[in-house]
Amino acid sequence: MKEWERLTTVEEMEAATASLLENGKKVGADSWQQRVKNQTPHCGFGESGTCCRICSMGPCRITPKAPRGICGCDVHGIVARNYLRFTAGGAATHSDHGREICHTLYATREGGNYQVKDPEKLIRIAKEWGVETEGKDIYDLAHEVAEMALMEYGKPFGISRWLSRAPEHTRKLWHDAEVEPRAIDREVSQSLHMTHMGCSSLPEALIRQSMRAGLCDGWGGSMCGTEFSDVLFGTPKPVDTEANLGVMEKDMVNIIVHGHDPSLSEMVVFYAQDPEMIALAKEQGAKGINIAGVCCTSNEVAMRHGIPMAGNFLQQENVVLTGACEAIVVDVQCIFPALGPLSKCFHTKFITTSKIARMPDSEFIHFTAETAGEKAKAIVKMAVENFKNRKPELVNIPQIKQKATVGYSVEAIKKCLDGVTNSHVDELGTLKPLADAIKSGVLRGAVAMVGCNNPKVRPDYAHIELMKKLLANDIILVLSGCSAQAAAKAGLMDKAAAKYCGEGVRRVCELVDIPPVLHMGSCVDISRMMVLASDLANDWGCNISQLPLVGCAPEWMSEKAVSIGNYVVATGIDTFLGVDPYTKGSSEVTELLQGETGVKQWLEANYTVELDIDKLGDKMIERIEQKRAALGI
Ligand code: MSK
């Protein structure tokens, strides 16, 4: 392994966190590190998935002495039901985010709060969906397509429109396995129905529906979220930014945007650049207004505007602990309720904006498409006016940050490849050069690394160590979510990091002018990876499951991650987890998800769960090499 001396190490990040926790102690702040201690050890029944509280006869816990719940359900049925409910929670969350984006698209108008920024993409999607586009006003088209997309959530008949993007072989597998997602809400609702007391307890049926509910997310709600965010805010293209807590500015008003839905953060970014707001900031004694992000909202605005990334999931408290955060403005998902009491220890305004994510100790400013401009301006003003309340003795911004180039949508990746080969095939380009690099062995394969942080894993360590290991073995990476931010914080999204990688990755990065890990966006943007895999398989001339490509979520924590894992596996991509999904209590469910006879047989891919991160990396490399051997390359 070569020296990675340019990278910020996990030890450096931990030292920064330790100094911030000291800052917190001065004001009596609580922390997730302390709460983990309070919650440990965790409940063994919960961890193995063997506790059932679906009805009020229990809760029932399965032990050798009590092998069945009061209704008679065995451990396999209980674990499988819990798994499906977990999936449904994730699918609902992503899909509802997608629905909000569709509503925002419906609210677009010329000169309004929201406009169509990528009309070409809108026209492409409209044609894909059989909508007449000729001579139509772009806003009429936006409203028509938005309404069709909203109907995808509740249409009474048929399957998801987005499935037509998948290769024929994959679609046939879905059809034959009876996991094709129908209306998005139907799959979520049916999952809850199936798991109600007295419905399904057959593990196979429950795991099939888990796949279907996952697919309604990745090839349904998330795809709506991604595609229409691009139409609204622009399809990402490579842009330079910076990452880690050092992006916060001592002399400026710092506004942190956090959550997932870009509708809010886009407007906050806009008003932070308003000359009136900047003048107000100067009046308050600040040099200007600095916006930075946390979690996937950060990914969204980084990819479209180069807004710096302050950190990922387990760094959300750190931004407040710097004592230099005037406002942390949140939309939905992955927001610690702890931010309320924590903000009260400092001068920080904790501003919630969505009726979906109401929290104690926050200031609620209800944000809607209709009032977006006025509310975003009010939020920025509130933050600016809070600058004077900062306590200089509590300001501690760790001076660590790295450069990053982000914004690799599928369209952008194709454009980069096109620039090298000049093989301009059609308006969208081709992935053939990538396929050729893998076939020739210059690259051994690719890993899609995604997901959160989880205190069960040393934060960011698994992400960063696995990335280094894979890159050293000439495996290229596409990233999203908090995994992407881990890479950016470490410096792996700096193009200069290519020189530490294996010879093949280095050559490709230098030739194509890309960093060794490609930032593809937020959690909903894993749908981009599904399109990438489909197009790569088509350009290669093989099935997705044959590609030397695997998925990985080494530090995942949320229900959304399970939903994602299910649609990635169901799309034919073997997926490697570093945290157990509460299924180890059932040998049958473990076999269905990780063995040869369940999802592997139906959909040509399965899960591997390995808590030893080094072994997890070895297993991914081994699987990629097996796929290469099977292809004869
Ligand atoms: S934000 S779901 S902690 S990746 Fe999308 Fe990060 Fe996981 Fe939330």
Coordinates of N, CA, C and O in Angstrom, one line a residue, residues 401-514:
K401 N -9.6 20.7 6.7 CA -10.5 20.6 5.5 C -9.7 20.1 4.3 O -8.5 20.2 4.3
Q402 N -10.4 19.6 3.4 CA -9.8 19.1 2.2 C -10.5 19.6 0.9 O -11.7 19.9 1.0
K403 N -9.8 19.6 -0.2 CA -10.4 20.0 -1.5 C -11.2 18.8 -2.0 O -10.7 17.6 -1.8
A404 N -12.2 19.0 -2.7 CA -13.0 17.9 -3.4 C -13.6 18.4 -4.7 O -13.9 19.6 -4.8
T405 N -13.7 17.5 -5.6 CA -14.4 17.8 -6.8 C -15.6 16.8 -6.8 O -15.5 15.6 -6.7
V406 N -16.8 17.4 -6.9 CA -18.0 16.6 -6.7 C -19.0 16.9 -7.9 O -18.7 17.7 -8.8
G407 N -20.1 16.1 -8.0 CA -21.1 16.4 -9.0 C -21.1 15.5 -10.2 O -21.3 15.9 -11.3
Y408 N -20.8 14.2 -9.9 CA -20.8 13.2 -11.0 C -22.1 12.5 -11.2 O -22.3 11.4 -10.8
S409 N -23.0 13.2 -11.8 CA -24.3 12.6 -12.3 C -23.9 11.6 -13.4 O -22.8 11.7 -13.9
V410 N -24.8 10.7 -13.8 CA -24.5 9.8 -14.9 C -24.2 10.6 -16.1 O -23.2 10.3 -16.9
E411 N -24.9 11.7 -16.3 CA -24.7 12.5 -17.5 C -23.3 13.1 -17.5 O -22.6 13.1 -18.5
A412 N -22.8 13.5 -16.3 CA -21.5 14.1 -16.2 C -20.4 13.0 -16.4 O -19.4 13.3 -17.0
I413 N -20.6 11.8 -15.8 CA -19.6 10.8 -16.0 C -19.5 10.5 -17.5 O -18.4 10.4 -18.0
K414 N -20.6 10.4 -18.2 CA -20.5 10.1 -19.7 C -19.8 11.2 -20.4 O -19.0 11.0 -21.3
K415 N -20.1 12.4 -20.0 CA -19.4 13.6 -20.6 C -17.9 13.5 -20.4 O -17.1 13.8 -21.3
C416 N -17.5 13.2 -19.2 CA -16.1 13.1 -18.9 C -15.4 12.0 -19.8 O -14.3 12.2 -20.4
L417 N -16.1 10.9 -19.9 CA -15.5 9.8 -20.7 C -15.5 10.2 -22.2 O -14.6 9.9 -22.9
D418 N -16.6 10.9 -22.6 CA -16.7 11.3 -24.0 C -15.5 12.3 -24.3 O -15.0 12.2 -25.4
G419 N -15.2 13.1 -23.4 CA -14.1 14.1 -23.6 C -12.8 13.4 -23.9 O -11.9 13.9 -24.6
V420 N -12.6 12.2 -23.4 CA -11.3 11.5 -23.6 C -11.3 10.7 -24.9 O -10.4 10.8 -25.7
T421 N -12.4 10.0 -25.2 CA -12.4 9.1 -26.4 C -12.9 9.8 -27.6 O -12.7 9.3 -28.7
N422 N -13.6 10.9 -27.4 CA -14.2 11.6 -28.6 C -15.2 10.7 -29.3 O -15.3 10.8 -30.5
S423 N -15.7 9.7 -28.6 CA -16.6 8.7 -29.2 C -18.0 9.1 -29.2 O -18.9 8.3 -29.0
H424 N -18.3 10.4 -29.3 CA -19.6 11.0 -29.2 C -20.7 10.1 -29.9 O -20.8 10.1 -31.1
V425 N -21.4 9.3 -29.1 CA -22.3 8.4 -29.7 C -23.7 9.0 -29.9 O -24.3 8.9 -31.0
D426 N -24.3 9.5 -28.8 CA -25.5 10.3 -28.9 C -25.5 11.4 -27.9 O -24.4 11.6 -27.3
E427 N -26.6 12.1 -27.8 CA -26.5 13.3 -27.0 C -26.1 13.0 -25.5 O -25.6 13.9 -24.8
L428 N -26.3 11.8 -25.1 CA -26.0 11.4 -23.7 C -24.6 10.7 -23.5 O -24.2 10.5 -22.4
G429 N -24.0 10.4 -24.7 CA -22.7 9.7 -24.6 C -22.8 8.3 -24.2 O -23.8 7.7 -24.3
T430 N -21.6 7.7 -23.8 CA -21.6 6.2 -23.6 C -20.7 5.9 -22.4 O -19.8 6.7 -22.1
L431 N -20.9 4.7 -21.9 CA -20.0 4.2 -20.8 C -19.0 3.2 -21.4 O -18.3 2.5 -20.6
K432 N -19.0 3.0 -22.7 CA -18.1 2.0 -23.3 C -16.6 2.2 -22.8 O -16.0 1.2 -22.5
P433 N -16.1 3.4 -22.8 CA -14.7 3.5 -22.3 C -14.5 2.9 -20.9 O -13.4 2.3 -20.6
L434 N -15.5 3.1 -20.1 CA -15.4 2.5 -18.7 C -15.4 1.0 -18.8 O -14.6 0.3 -18.2
A435 N -16.3 0.5 -19.6 CA -16.4 -1.0 -19.8 C -15.1 -1.5 -20.3 O -14.6 -2.5 -19.9
D436 N -14.5 -0.8 -21.3 CA -13.2 -1.2 -21.9 C -12.1 -1.2 -20.8 O -11.3 -2.2 -20.8
A437 N -12.1 -0.2 -20.0 CA -11.0 -0.1 -19.0 C -11.2 -1.3 -18.0 O -10.2 -1.9 -17.5
I438 N -12.4 -1.7 -17.7 CA -12.6 -2.9 -16.8 C -12.3 -4.2 -17.5 O -11.6 -5.1 -17.0
K439 N -12.7 -4.3 -18.8 CA -12.4 -5.5 -19.5 C -10.9 -5.8 -19.7 O -10.5 -6.9 -19.6
S440 N -10.2 -4.7 -19.9 CA -8.8 -4.8 -20.2 C -8.0 -5.1 -18.9 O -6.9 -5.5 -18.9
G441 N -8.7 -4.9 -17.7 CA -8.0 -5.1 -16.4 C -7.3 -3.9 -15.9 O -6.7 -3.9 -14.8
V442 N -7.3 -2.8 -16.6 CA -6.7 -1.5 -16.1 C -7.5 -1.2 -14.8 O -6.9 -0.9 -13.8
L443 N -8.8 -1.3 -14.8 CA -9.6 -1.3 -13.6 C -10.1 -2.7 -13.4 O -10.5 -3.3 -14.3
R444 N -10.0 -3.1 -12.1 CA -10.5 -4.5 -11.9 C -12.0 -4.5 -11.8 O -12.7 -5.6 -12.0
G445 N -12.6 -3.4 -11.4 CA -14.0 -3.4 -11.2 C -14.5 -2.1 -10.5 O -13.7 -1.1 -10.4
A446 N -15.7 -2.1 -10.0 CA -16.2 -0.8 -9.3 C -17.0 -1.2 -8.1 O -17.6 -2.3 -8.0
V447 N -17.0 -0.3 -7.1 CA -17.8 -0.5 -5.9 C -18.6 0.8 -5.7 O -18.1 1.9 -5.9
A448 N -19.9 0.6 -5.5 CA -20.8 1.7 -5.1 C -20.9 1.7 -3.6 O -21.5 0.8 -3.0
M449 N -20.2 2.7 -3.0 CA -20.2 2.7 -1.5 C -21.1 3.8 -1.0 O -21.1 5.0 -1.5
V450 N -22.0 3.5 -0.1 CA -23.1 4.4 0.3 C -23.3 4.3 1.8 O -22.7 3.5 2.5
G451 N -24.2 5.1 2.3 CA -24.7 5.0 3.6 C -24.0 5.9 4.6 O -23.2 6.7 4.4
C452 N -24.4 5.6 5.9 CA -24.4 6.5 7.0 C -23.1 6.4 7.8 O -22.2 5.7 7.3
N453 N -23.1 7.0 9.0 CA -22.2 6.6 10.1 C -23.1 5.9 11.1 O -24.3 6.1 11.1
N454 N -22.4 5.1 11.9 CA -23.1 4.4 13.0 C -22.1 4.2 14.1 O -21.0 3.7 13.9
P455 N -22.5 4.6 15.3 CA -21.5 4.5 16.4 C -21.0 3.1 16.7 O -20.0 2.9 17.3
K456 N -21.7 2.1 16.1 CA -21.3 0.7 16.2 C -20.0 0.5 15.4 O -19.3 -0.5 15.6
V457 N -19.7 1.4 14.5 CA -18.4 1.3 13.7 C -17.7 2.6 14.0 O -18.3 3.7 14.1
R458 N -16.4 2.5 14.2 CA -15.6 3.8 14.4 C -15.9 4.8 13.3 O -15.6 4.5 12.1
P459 N -16.5 5.9 13.6 CA -17.0 6.8 12.5 C -16.0 7.1 11.4 O -14.9 7.6 11.7
D460 N -16.4 6.9 10.2 CA -15.7 7.2 9.0 C -14.5 6.2 8.7 O -14.0 6.1 7.6
Y461 N -14.1 5.5 9.8 CA -13.0 4.6 9.6 C -13.2 3.5 8.6 O -12.4 3.3 7.7
A462 N -14.4 2.9 8.7 CA -14.7 1.8 7.7 C -14.8 2.4 6.3 O -14.2 1.8 5.3
H463 N -15.5 3.5 6.1 CA -15.6 4.1 4.8 C -14.2 4.3 4.2 O -13.8 3.9 3.1
I464 N -13.4 5.0 5.0 CA -12.1 5.5 4.5 C -11.1 4.4 4.3 O -10.4 4.3 3.2
E465 N -11.0 3.5 5.2 CA -10.1 2.3 5.1 C -10.5 1.4 3.9 O -9.6 1.0 3.2
L466 N -11.8 1.2 3.8 CA -12.2 0.4 2.6 C -11.9 1.0 1.3 O -11.4 0.4 0.4
M467 N -12.2 2.3 1.3 CA -11.9 3.1 0.0 C -10.4 2.9 -0.4 O -10.1 2.7 -1.5
K468 N -9.5 3.1 0.6 CA -8.1 3.1 0.3 C -7.7 1.7 -0.2 O -7.0 1.5 -1.1
K469 N -8.3 0.7 0.5 CA -7.9 -0.7 0.1 C -8.4 -1.0 -1.3 O -7.7 -1.6 -2.1
L470 N -9.6 -0.6 -1.6 CA -10.2 -0.9 -3.0 C -9.4 -0.1 -4.0 O -9.1 -0.6 -5.1
L471 N -9.1 1.2 -3.8 CA -8.4 2.0 -4.7 C -7.0 1.4 -5.0 O -6.5 1.4 -6.1
A472 N -6.4 0.9 -3.9 CA -5.0 0.3 -4.1 C -5.1 -0.9 -5.0 O -4.1 -1.3 -5.6
N473 N -6.3 -1.5 -5.0 CA -6.5 -2.7 -5.8 C -7.1 -2.4 -7.2 O -7.7 -3.3 -7.8
D474 N -7.0 -1.2 -7.6 CA -7.5 -0.8 -8.9 C -9.0 -0.9 -9.1 O -9.5 -1.3 -10.2
I475 N -9.7 -0.7 -8.0 CA -11.2 -0.7 -8.1 C -11.7 0.7 -7.9 O -11.3 1.4 -6.9
I476 N -12.4 1.2 -8.8 CA -12.9 2.6 -8.8 C -14.2 2.6 -8.0 O -14.9 1.7 -7.9
L477 N -14.4 3.8 -7.4 CA -15.6 3.9 -6.5 C -16.5 5.0 -6.9 O -16.1 6.1 -7.3
V478 N -17.8 4.7 -6.8 CA -18.9 5.8 -6.9 C -19.5 5.8 -5.6 O -19.8 4.8 -4.9
L479 N -19.8 7.1 -5.1 CA -20.3 7.3 -3.7 C -21.5 8.1 -3.6 O -21.7 9.0 -4.5
S480 N -22.2 7.9 -2.5 CA -23.3 8.9 -2.2 C -23.5 9.0 -0.7 O -22.9 8.2 0.0
G481 N -24.3 9.9 -0.3 CA -24.7 10.0 1.1 C -23.5 10.3 2.0 O -22.6 11.0 1.6
C482 N -23.5 9.9 3.2 CA -22.5 10.2 4.2 C -21.2 9.5 3.9 O -20.1 10.0 4.3
S483 N -21.2 8.5 3.1 CA -20.0 7.8 2.6 C -19.2 8.8 1.8 O -18.0 8.9 1.9
A484 N -19.9 9.5 0.9 CA -19.3 10.5 0.0 C -18.6 11.6 0.8 O -17.5 12.1 0.5
Q485 N -19.3 12.0 1.9 CA -18.7 13.1 2.7 C -17.5 12.6 3.5 O -16.6 13.3 3.7
A486 N -17.5 11.3 3.9 CA -16.3 10.7 4.6 C -15.1 10.8 3.6 O -14.0 11.2 4.0
A487 N -15.4 10.4 2.3 CA -14.3 10.5 1.3 C -13.8 11.9 1.1 O -12.6 12.2 1.1
A488 N -14.8 12.8 1.0 CA -14.4 14.2 0.8 C -13.6 14.8 2.0 O -12.6 15.5 1.8
K489 N -14.0 14.5 3.2 CA -13.4 15.0 4.4 C -11.9 14.5 4.4 O -11.0 15.1 4.9
A490 N -11.8 13.2 4.0 CA -10.4 12.6 4.1 C -9.5 13.2 3.0 O -8.3 13.1 3.1
G491 N -10.1 13.6 1.9 CA -9.3 14.1 0.8 C -9.3 13.2 -0.4 O -8.6 13.4 -1.4
L492 N -10.2 12.2 -0.4 CA -10.2 11.2 -1.5 C -10.9 11.7 -2.7 O -10.9 11.1 -3.8
M493 N -11.6 12.8 -2.6 CA -12.3 13.4 -3.7 C -11.5 14.5 -4.4 O -11.9 15.2 -5.3
D494 N -10.3 14.7 -3.9 CA -9.3 15.6 -4.5 C -8.6 14.8 -5.7 O -8.2 13.7 -5.5
K495 N -8.6 15.4 -6.8 CA -8.0 14.7 -8.0 C -6.6 14.3 -7.7 O -6.1 13.3 -8.2
A496 N -5.9 15.1 -6.8 CA -4.5 14.8 -6.5 C -4.3 13.5 -5.7 O -3.2 13.0 -5.7
A497 N -5.4 13.0 -5.2 CA -5.4 11.7 -4.4 C -5.1 10.5 -5.4 O -4.7 9.5 -4.9
A498 N -5.3 10.7 -6.7 CA -5.2 9.6 -7.6 C -3.8 9.0 -7.6 O -3.6 7.8 -7.8
K499 N -2.8 9.9 -7.3 CA -1.4 9.4 -7.4 C -1.1 8.3 -6.3 O -0.1 7.6 -6.4
Y500 N -1.9 8.2 -5.3 CA -1.7 7.2 -4.2 C -2.4 5.9 -4.5 O -2.2 4.9 -3.8
C501 N -3.2 5.9 -5.6 CA -4.0 4.7 -5.9 C -3.2 3.7 -6.7 O -2.1 3.9 -7.0
G502 N -3.8 2.5 -6.9 CA -3.2 1.6 -7.8 C -2.9 2.2 -9.2 O -3.5 3.2 -9.6
E503 N -2.0 1.6 -9.9 CA -1.6 2.1 -11.2 C -2.7 2.3 -12.2 O -2.8 3.3 -12.8
G504 N -3.7 1.4 -12.2 CA -4.8 1.5 -13.1 C -5.7 2.6 -12.8 O -6.1 3.4 -13.7
V505 N -6.1 2.7 -11.5 CA -7.0 3.8 -11.1 C -6.3 5.2 -11.4 O -6.9 6.1 -11.9
R506 N -5.0 5.2 -11.1 CA -4.3 6.5 -11.3 C -4.3 6.9 -12.8 O -4.6 8.0 -13.1
R507 N -4.0 5.9 -13.6 CA -4.0 6.2 -15.1 C -5.3 6.7 -15.6 O -5.5 7.7 -16.3
V508 N -6.4 6.0 -15.2 CA -7.7 6.4 -15.6 C -8.1 7.8 -15.1 O -8.6 8.6 -15.8
C509 N -7.8 8.1 -13.8 CA -8.1 9.4 -13.2 C -7.4 10.5 -14.0 O -8.0 11.5 -14.2
E510 N -6.1 10.2 -14.2 CA -5.3 11.3 -14.9 C -5.8 11.5 -16.3 O -6.0 12.6 -16.8
L511 N -6.2 10.4 -17.0 CA -6.6 10.5 -18.4 C -8.0 11.2 -18.5 O -8.2 12.1 -19.3
V512 N -8.9 10.8 -17.6 CA -10.2 11.4 -17.7 C -10.4 12.6 -16.9 O -11.4 13.3 -17.0
D513 N -9.4 12.9 -16.0 CA -9.4 14.1 -15.2 C -10.5 14.1 -14.1 O -11.4 14.9 -14.1
I514 N -10.5 13.0 -13.4 CA -11.5 12.8 -12.4 C -10.8 12.4 -11.1 O -9.7 11.9 -11.1

